[in-house]
């Protein structure tokens, strides 16, 4: 069965520090992978997506993610975090059904 | 334009009321979705419409009734809801049901009293 695991429920980083949010997926073939960000009480904004091709994908707001088939991972990174990046981050995949399967989310807190 | 517009932003309704949530997109997308999200949880899929036909119903109670009047609009009709139905209701759309990314609206915060 398809699933997405985000091992870190809550992460705190200092402003200006680098960030890596982990995501592991379970699917027999190559899935379509996404990272979404959600500020409190708001909808989800698409940060980036991976369908095929270059395994390092660039997204909006300075985020990037790397697809590693051998590790079934799609980790999100940012070299320097800003206070406005504090939010909930969801990793998601779709397989052959087209249905979005979300991880449980990681709450990012940014210390000044 | 990657905008999905949802109205209203907030809704308070009694358990005997009938209300509707509305969603609109003008991106030419042919798949539209309703999700329900409880606090501190990921969104849960409720319904999928593909080319204006109901494609997926995730065993949602009949007190939630979706409607897709045309390719740009998606409604969710609410009747006889329970307090546990209070949640953020998110609409999303994508070019097609499979193989494309979904864009989400800002949601309707629903409170059932």
mmCIF file of C-alpha atoms in Angstrom:
data_model
loop_
_atom_site.group_PDB
_atom_site.id
_atom_site.type_symbol
_atom_site.label_atom_id
_atom_site.label_comp_id
_atom_site.label_asym_id
_atom_site.label_seq_id
_atom_site.Cartn_x
_atom_site.Cartn_y
_atom_site.Cartn_z
ATOM 1 C CA UNK A 1 0.000 0.000 0.000
ATOM 2 C CA UNK A 2 1.103 3.518 -0.679
ATOM 3 C CA UNK A 3 2.208 5.574 2.311
ATOM 4 C CA UNK A 4 4.248 8.632 3.228
ATOM 5 C CA UNK A 5 6.228 8.978 6.441
ATOM 6 C CA UNK A 6 7.545 12.216 7.873
ATOM 7 C CA UNK A 7 9.669 11.077 10.831
ATOM 8 C CA UNK A 8 9.933 14.490 12.480
ATOM 9 C CA UNK A 9 6.708 15.833 13.996
ATOM 10 C CA UNK A 10 8.298 19.086 15.152
ATOM 11 C CA UNK A 11 11.565 20.806 14.220
ATOM 12 C CA UNK A 12 13.045 24.021 15.605
ATOM 13 C CA UNK A 13 15.841 25.861 13.798
ATOM 14 C CA UNK A 14 17.460 29.235 14.269
ATOM 15 C CA UNK A 15 16.862 31.922 11.697
ATOM 16 C CA UNK A 16 19.609 31.797 9.091
ATOM 17 C CA UNK A 17 20.396 28.142 9.763
ATOM 18 C CA UNK A 18 19.965 25.405 7.178
ATOM 19 C CA UNK A 19 16.939 23.143 7.144
ATOM 20 C CA UNK A 20 16.232 19.591 6.088
ATOM 21 C CA UNK A 21 12.806 17.991 6.453
ATOM 22 C CA UNK A 22 12.659 14.260 5.926
ATOM 23 C CA UNK A 23 10.140 12.328 3.873
ATOM 24 C CA UNK A 24 9.998 8.628 3.013
ATOM 25 C CA UNK A 25 7.498 7.069 0.655
ATOM 26 C CA UNK A 26 6.300 3.572 -0.001
ATOM 27 C CA UNK A 27 5.272 2.684 -3.539
ATOM 28 C CA UNK A 28 6.290 -0.029 -5.992
ATOM 29 C CA UNK A 29 6.943 2.234 -8.949
ATOM 30 C CA UNK A 30 8.205 5.796 -9.153
ATOM 31 C CA UNK A 31 5.581 7.991 -7.543
ATOM 32 C CA UNK A 32 4.763 11.599 -8.176
ATOM 33 C CA UNK A 33 6.077 13.474 -5.122
ATOM 34 C CA UNK A 34 5.154 16.851 -3.679
ATOM 35 C CA UNK A 35 5.930 19.184 -0.812
ATOM 36 C CA UNK A 36 3.217 21.548 0.414
ATOM 37 C CA UNK A 37 3.394 24.262 3.077
ATOM 38 C CA UNK A 38 0.495 25.424 5.227
ATOM 39 C CA UNK A 39 0.389 28.495 7.460
ATOM 40 C CA UNK A 40 -2.103 28.413 10.365
ATOM 41 C CA UNK A 41 -5.706 28.528 9.184
ATOM 42 C CA UNK A 42 -4.668 28.713 5.540
ATOM 43 C CA UNK A 43 -4.764 26.426 2.552
ATOM 44 C CA UNK A 44 -1.856 24.385 1.211
ATOM 45 C CA UNK A 45 0.689 25.982 -1.089
ATOM 46 C CA UNK A 46 2.701 23.805 -3.467
ATOM 47 C CA UNK A 47 6.440 24.270 -2.885
ATOM 48 C CA UNK A 48 7.745 21.813 -5.459
ATOM 49 C CA UNK A 49 7.057 18.567 -7.262
ATOM 50 C CA UNK A 50 8.928 15.612 -8.723
ATOM 51 C CA UNK A 51 7.558 13.614 -11.630
ATOM 52 C CA UNK A 52 10.664 12.369 -13.452
ATOM 53 C CA UNK A 53 14.061 13.482 -14.734
ATOM 54 C CA UNK A 54 16.547 15.474 -12.671
ATOM 55 C CA UNK A 55 16.380 14.165 -9.117
ATOM 56 C CA UNK A 56 17.179 17.561 -7.587
ATOM 57 C CA UNK A 57 14.183 19.839 -7.987
ATOM 58 C CA UNK A 58 13.947 23.517 -7.243
ATOM 59 C CA UNK A 59 10.847 25.096 -5.817
ATOM 60 C CA UNK A 60 9.511 28.416 -4.670
ATOM 61 C CA UNK A 61 10.776 30.432 -1.681
ATOM 62 C CA UNK A 62 14.314 29.023 -2.029
ATOM 63 C CA UNK A 63 13.374 25.402 -1.276
ATOM 64 C CA UNK A 64 14.758 22.356 -3.042
ATOM 65 C CA UNK A 65 14.216 18.626 -2.677
ATOM 66 C CA UNK A 66 16.149 15.566 -3.766
ATOM 67 C CA UNK A 67 14.569 12.316 -4.909
ATOM 68 C CA UNK A 68 16.585 9.260 -3.884
ATOM 69 C CA UNK A 69 15.080 6.056 -5.201
ATOM 70 C CA UNK A 70 17.519 3.837 -3.282
ATOM 71 C CA UNK A 71 16.375 5.356 0.009
ATOM 72 C CA UNK A 72 12.720 5.933 -0.987
ATOM 73 C CA UNK A 73 13.196 9.491 0.188
ATOM 74 C CA UNK A 74 12.294 12.981 -0.956
ATOM 75 C CA UNK A 75 13.822 15.330 1.597
ATOM 76 C CA UNK A 76 13.170 19.066 1.540
ATOM 77 C CA UNK A 77 16.044 21.494 2.087
ATOM 78 C CA UNK A 78 16.653 25.201 2.430
ATOM 79 C CA UNK A 79 20.119 26.716 2.968
ATOM 80 C CA UNK A 80 19.013 29.629 5.159
ATOM 81 C CA UNK A 81 15.693 29.718 6.981
ATOM 82 C CA UNK A 82 13.687 32.915 7.430
ATOM 83 C CA UNK A 83 11.223 33.567 10.262
ATOM 84 C CA UNK A 84 8.400 33.565 7.693
ATOM 85 C CA UNK A 85 9.141 29.894 6.907
ATOM 86 C CA UNK A 86 7.554 28.842 10.204
ATOM 87 C CA UNK A 87 4.599 26.677 9.163
ATOM 88 C CA UNK A 88 3.381 23.097 8.719
ATOM 89 C CA UNK A 89 5.043 21.136 5.926
ATOM 90 C CA UNK A 90 3.420 18.163 4.222
ATOM 91 C CA UNK A 91 5.085 15.653 1.956
ATOM 92 C CA UNK A 92 2.696 13.840 -0.393
ATOM 93 C CA UNK A 93 2.667 11.337 -3.202
ATOM 94 C CA UNK A 94 0.297 10.074 -5.835
ATOM 95 C CA UNK A 95 0.580 6.700 -7.441
ATOM 96 C CA UNK A 96 -1.581 5.051 -10.049
ATOM 97 C CA UNK A 97 -4.829 6.252 -8.502
ATOM 98 C CA UNK A 98 -3.981 9.930 -8.667
ATOM 99 C CA UNK A 99 -5.096 10.252 -5.046
ATOM 100 C CA UNK A 100 -2.830 12.448 -2.895
ATOM 101 C CA UNK A 101 -1.405 10.510 0.052
ATOM 102 C CA UNK A 102 -0.077 12.875 2.715
ATOM 103 C CA UNK A 103 2.441 12.370 5.470
ATOM 104 C CA UNK A 104 1.476 13.453 8.986
ATOM 105 C CA UNK A 105 3.256 16.758 8.600
ATOM 106 C CA UNK A 106 6.226 18.470 10.226
ATOM 107 C CA UNK A 107 5.776 21.659 12.223
ATOM 108 C CA UNK A 108 8.671 24.054 11.685
ATOM 109 C CA UNK A 109 9.434 26.611 14.366
ATOM 110 C CA UNK A 110 12.042 29.312 13.678
ATOM 111 C CA UNK A 111 13.941 30.879 16.575
ATOM 112 C CA UNK A 112 15.090 34.493 16.216
ATOM 113 C CA UNK B 1 -3.120 32.343 -12.385
ATOM 114 C CA UNK B 2 -3.004 29.377 -10.007
ATOM 115 C CA UNK B 3 -5.876 30.472 -7.809
ATOM 116 C CA UNK B 4 -8.639 28.387 -6.309
ATOM 117 C CA UNK B 5 -11.240 30.547 -4.587
ATOM 118 C CA UNK B 6 -13.397 29.274 -1.756
ATOM 119 C CA UNK B 7 -16.364 30.976 -0.135
ATOM 120 C CA UNK B 8 -17.208 31.609 2.591
ATOM 121 C CA UNK B 9 -13.964 31.779 4.569
ATOM 122 C CA UNK B 10 -15.773 31.078 7.832
ATOM 123 C CA UNK B 11 -19.140 29.435 8.491
ATOM 124 C CA UNK B 12 -21.015 28.717 11.705
ATOM 125 C CA UNK B 13 -24.078 26.542 11.365
ATOM 126 C CA UNK B 14 -26.517 24.741 13.603
ATOM 127 C CA UNK B 15 -27.124 21.021 13.378
ATOM 128 C CA UNK B 16 -30.478 21.540 11.649
ATOM 129 C CA UNK B 17 -29.219 24.068 9.101
ATOM 130 C CA UNK B 18 -28.554 23.593 5.399
ATOM 131 C CA UNK B 19 -25.593 25.443 3.954
ATOM 132 C CA UNK B 20 -23.268 25.210 0.960
ATOM 133 C CA UNK B 21 -19.554 25.686 0.432
ATOM 134 C CA UNK B 22 -18.420 27.003 -2.929
ATOM 135 C CA UNK B 23 -15.197 26.574 -4.876
ATOM 136 C CA UNK B 24 -14.167 28.158 -8.165
ATOM 137 C CA UNK B 25 -11.144 27.879 -10.455
ATOM 138 C CA UNK B 26 -10.429 29.414 -13.851
ATOM 139 C CA UNK B 27 -7.301 27.468 -14.753
ATOM 140 C CA UNK B 28 -9.100 25.104 -17.108
ATOM 141 C CA UNK B 29 -8.534 22.229 -14.694
ATOM 142 C CA UNK B 30 -10.755 19.184 -15.239
ATOM 143 C CA UNK B 31 -10.324 17.544 -11.815
ATOM 144 C CA UNK B 32 -11.626 19.077 -8.599
ATOM 145 C CA UNK B 33 -11.470 17.811 -5.046
ATOM 146 C CA UNK B 34 -12.918 18.284 -1.570
ATOM 147 C CA UNK B 35 -10.728 17.597 1.437
ATOM 148 C CA UNK B 36 -11.475 17.782 5.153
ATOM 149 C CA UNK B 37 -8.736 18.764 7.582
ATOM 150 C CA UNK B 38 -8.879 18.546 11.369
ATOM 151 C CA UNK B 39 -6.433 20.455 13.526
ATOM 152 C CA UNK B 40 -2.853 19.159 13.492
ATOM 153 C CA UNK B 41 -3.725 16.503 10.873
ATOM 154 C CA UNK B 42 -3.130 16.173 7.138
ATOM 155 C CA UNK B 43 -6.027 16.731 4.729
ATOM 156 C CA UNK B 44 -8.318 13.753 4.137
ATOM 157 C CA UNK B 45 -9.819 13.251 0.706
ATOM 158 C CA UNK B 46 -13.619 13.324 0.550
ATOM 159 C CA UNK B 47 -14.601 13.552 -3.124
ATOM 160 C CA UNK B 48 -13.014 13.760 -6.563
ATOM 161 C CA UNK B 49 -14.713 15.078 -9.683
ATOM 162 C CA UNK B 50 -13.146 14.375 -13.048
ATOM 163 C CA UNK B 51 -14.638 16.040 -16.125
ATOM 164 C CA UNK B 52 -17.625 17.058 -13.988
ATOM 165 C CA UNK B 53 -18.420 13.477 -13.012
ATOM 166 C CA UNK B 54 -17.986 12.075 -9.517
ATOM 167 C CA UNK B 55 -14.925 9.855 -9.680
ATOM 168 C CA UNK B 56 -14.177 9.073 -6.045
ATOM 169 C CA UNK B 57 -16.354 9.166 -2.916
ATOM 170 C CA UNK B 58 -14.275 8.189 0.101
ATOM 171 C CA UNK B 59 -17.261 6.727 1.983
ATOM 172 C CA UNK B 60 -18.355 10.167 3.109
ATOM 173 C CA UNK B 61 -21.640 10.374 5.087
ATOM 174 C CA UNK B 62 -24.662 11.458 3.047
ATOM 175 C CA UNK B 63 -25.019 14.652 5.072
ATOM 176 C CA UNK B 64 -22.239 15.903 2.753
ATOM 177 C CA UNK B 65 -23.436 16.203 -0.844
ATOM 178 C CA UNK B 66 -21.057 17.376 -3.587
ATOM 179 C CA UNK B 67 -22.112 18.996 -6.826
ATOM 180 C CA UNK B 68 -20.140 20.054 -9.903
ATOM 181 C CA UNK B 69 -22.385 22.375 -11.966
ATOM 182 C CA UNK B 70 -19.672 23.053 -14.558
ATOM 183 C CA UNK B 71 -15.948 22.640 -15.095
ATOM 184 C CA UNK B 72 -15.089 25.738 -13.027
ATOM 185 C CA UNK B 73 -17.348 25.277 -10.028
ATOM 186 C CA UNK B 74 -17.586 22.796 -7.210
ATOM 187 C CA UNK B 75 -20.084 22.929 -4.357
ATOM 188 C CA UNK B 76 -20.411 21.014 -1.127
ATOM 189 C CA UNK B 77 -23.921 20.964 0.298
ATOM 190 C CA UNK B 78 -24.188 20.459 4.043
ATOM 191 C CA UNK B 79 -27.242 19.215 5.935
ATOM 192 C CA UNK B 80 -27.796 17.937 9.463
ATOM 193 C CA UNK B 81 -24.123 18.095 10.381
ATOM 194 C CA UNK B 82 -22.692 17.042 13.728
ATOM 195 C CA UNK B 83 -20.263 19.004 15.922
ATOM 196 C CA UNK B 84 -17.506 16.539 14.976
ATOM 197 C CA UNK B 85 -17.838 17.743 11.379
ATOM 198 C CA UNK B 86 -16.271 21.038 12.434
ATOM 199 C CA UNK B 87 -13.052 21.344 10.427
ATOM 200 C CA UNK B 88 -11.251 23.212 7.660
ATOM 201 C CA UNK B 89 -12.721 22.217 4.299
ATOM 202 C CA UNK B 90 -10.301 22.553 1.416
ATOM 203 C CA UNK B 91 -11.028 22.572 -2.266
ATOM 204 C CA UNK B 92 -8.336 21.722 -4.805
ATOM 205 C CA UNK B 93 -8.048 21.392 -8.554
ATOM 206 C CA UNK B 94 -5.624 19.834 -11.031
ATOM 207 C CA UNK B 95 -5.311 19.649 -14.813
ATOM 208 C CA UNK B 96 -6.466 16.058 -14.729
ATOM 209 C CA UNK B 97 -7.056 13.407 -12.099
ATOM 210 C CA UNK B 98 -3.712 11.633 -12.518
ATOM 211 C CA UNK B 99 -0.176 12.820 -13.101
ATOM 212 C CA UNK B 100 -0.518 16.520 -12.352
ATOM 213 C CA UNK B 101 -0.145 18.671 -9.275
ATOM 214 C CA UNK B 102 -3.093 19.910 -7.245
ATOM 215 C CA UNK B 103 -3.635 23.544 -6.266
ATOM 216 C CA UNK B 104 -5.529 24.272 -3.082
ATOM 217 C CA UNK B 105 -7.862 27.044 -2.029
ATOM 218 C CA UNK B 106 -7.596 28.857 1.295
ATOM 219 C CA UNK B 107 -10.333 26.750 2.844
ATOM 220 C CA UNK B 108 -13.594 27.286 4.673
ATOM 221 C CA UNK B 109 -13.418 27.074 8.460
ATOM 222 C CA UNK B 110 -16.661 25.336 9.441
ATOM 223 C CA UNK B 111 -18.007 25.278 12.983
ATOM 224 C CA UNK B 112 -21.098 23.203 13.766
ATOM 225 C CA UNK B 113 -22.915 24.237 16.943
#
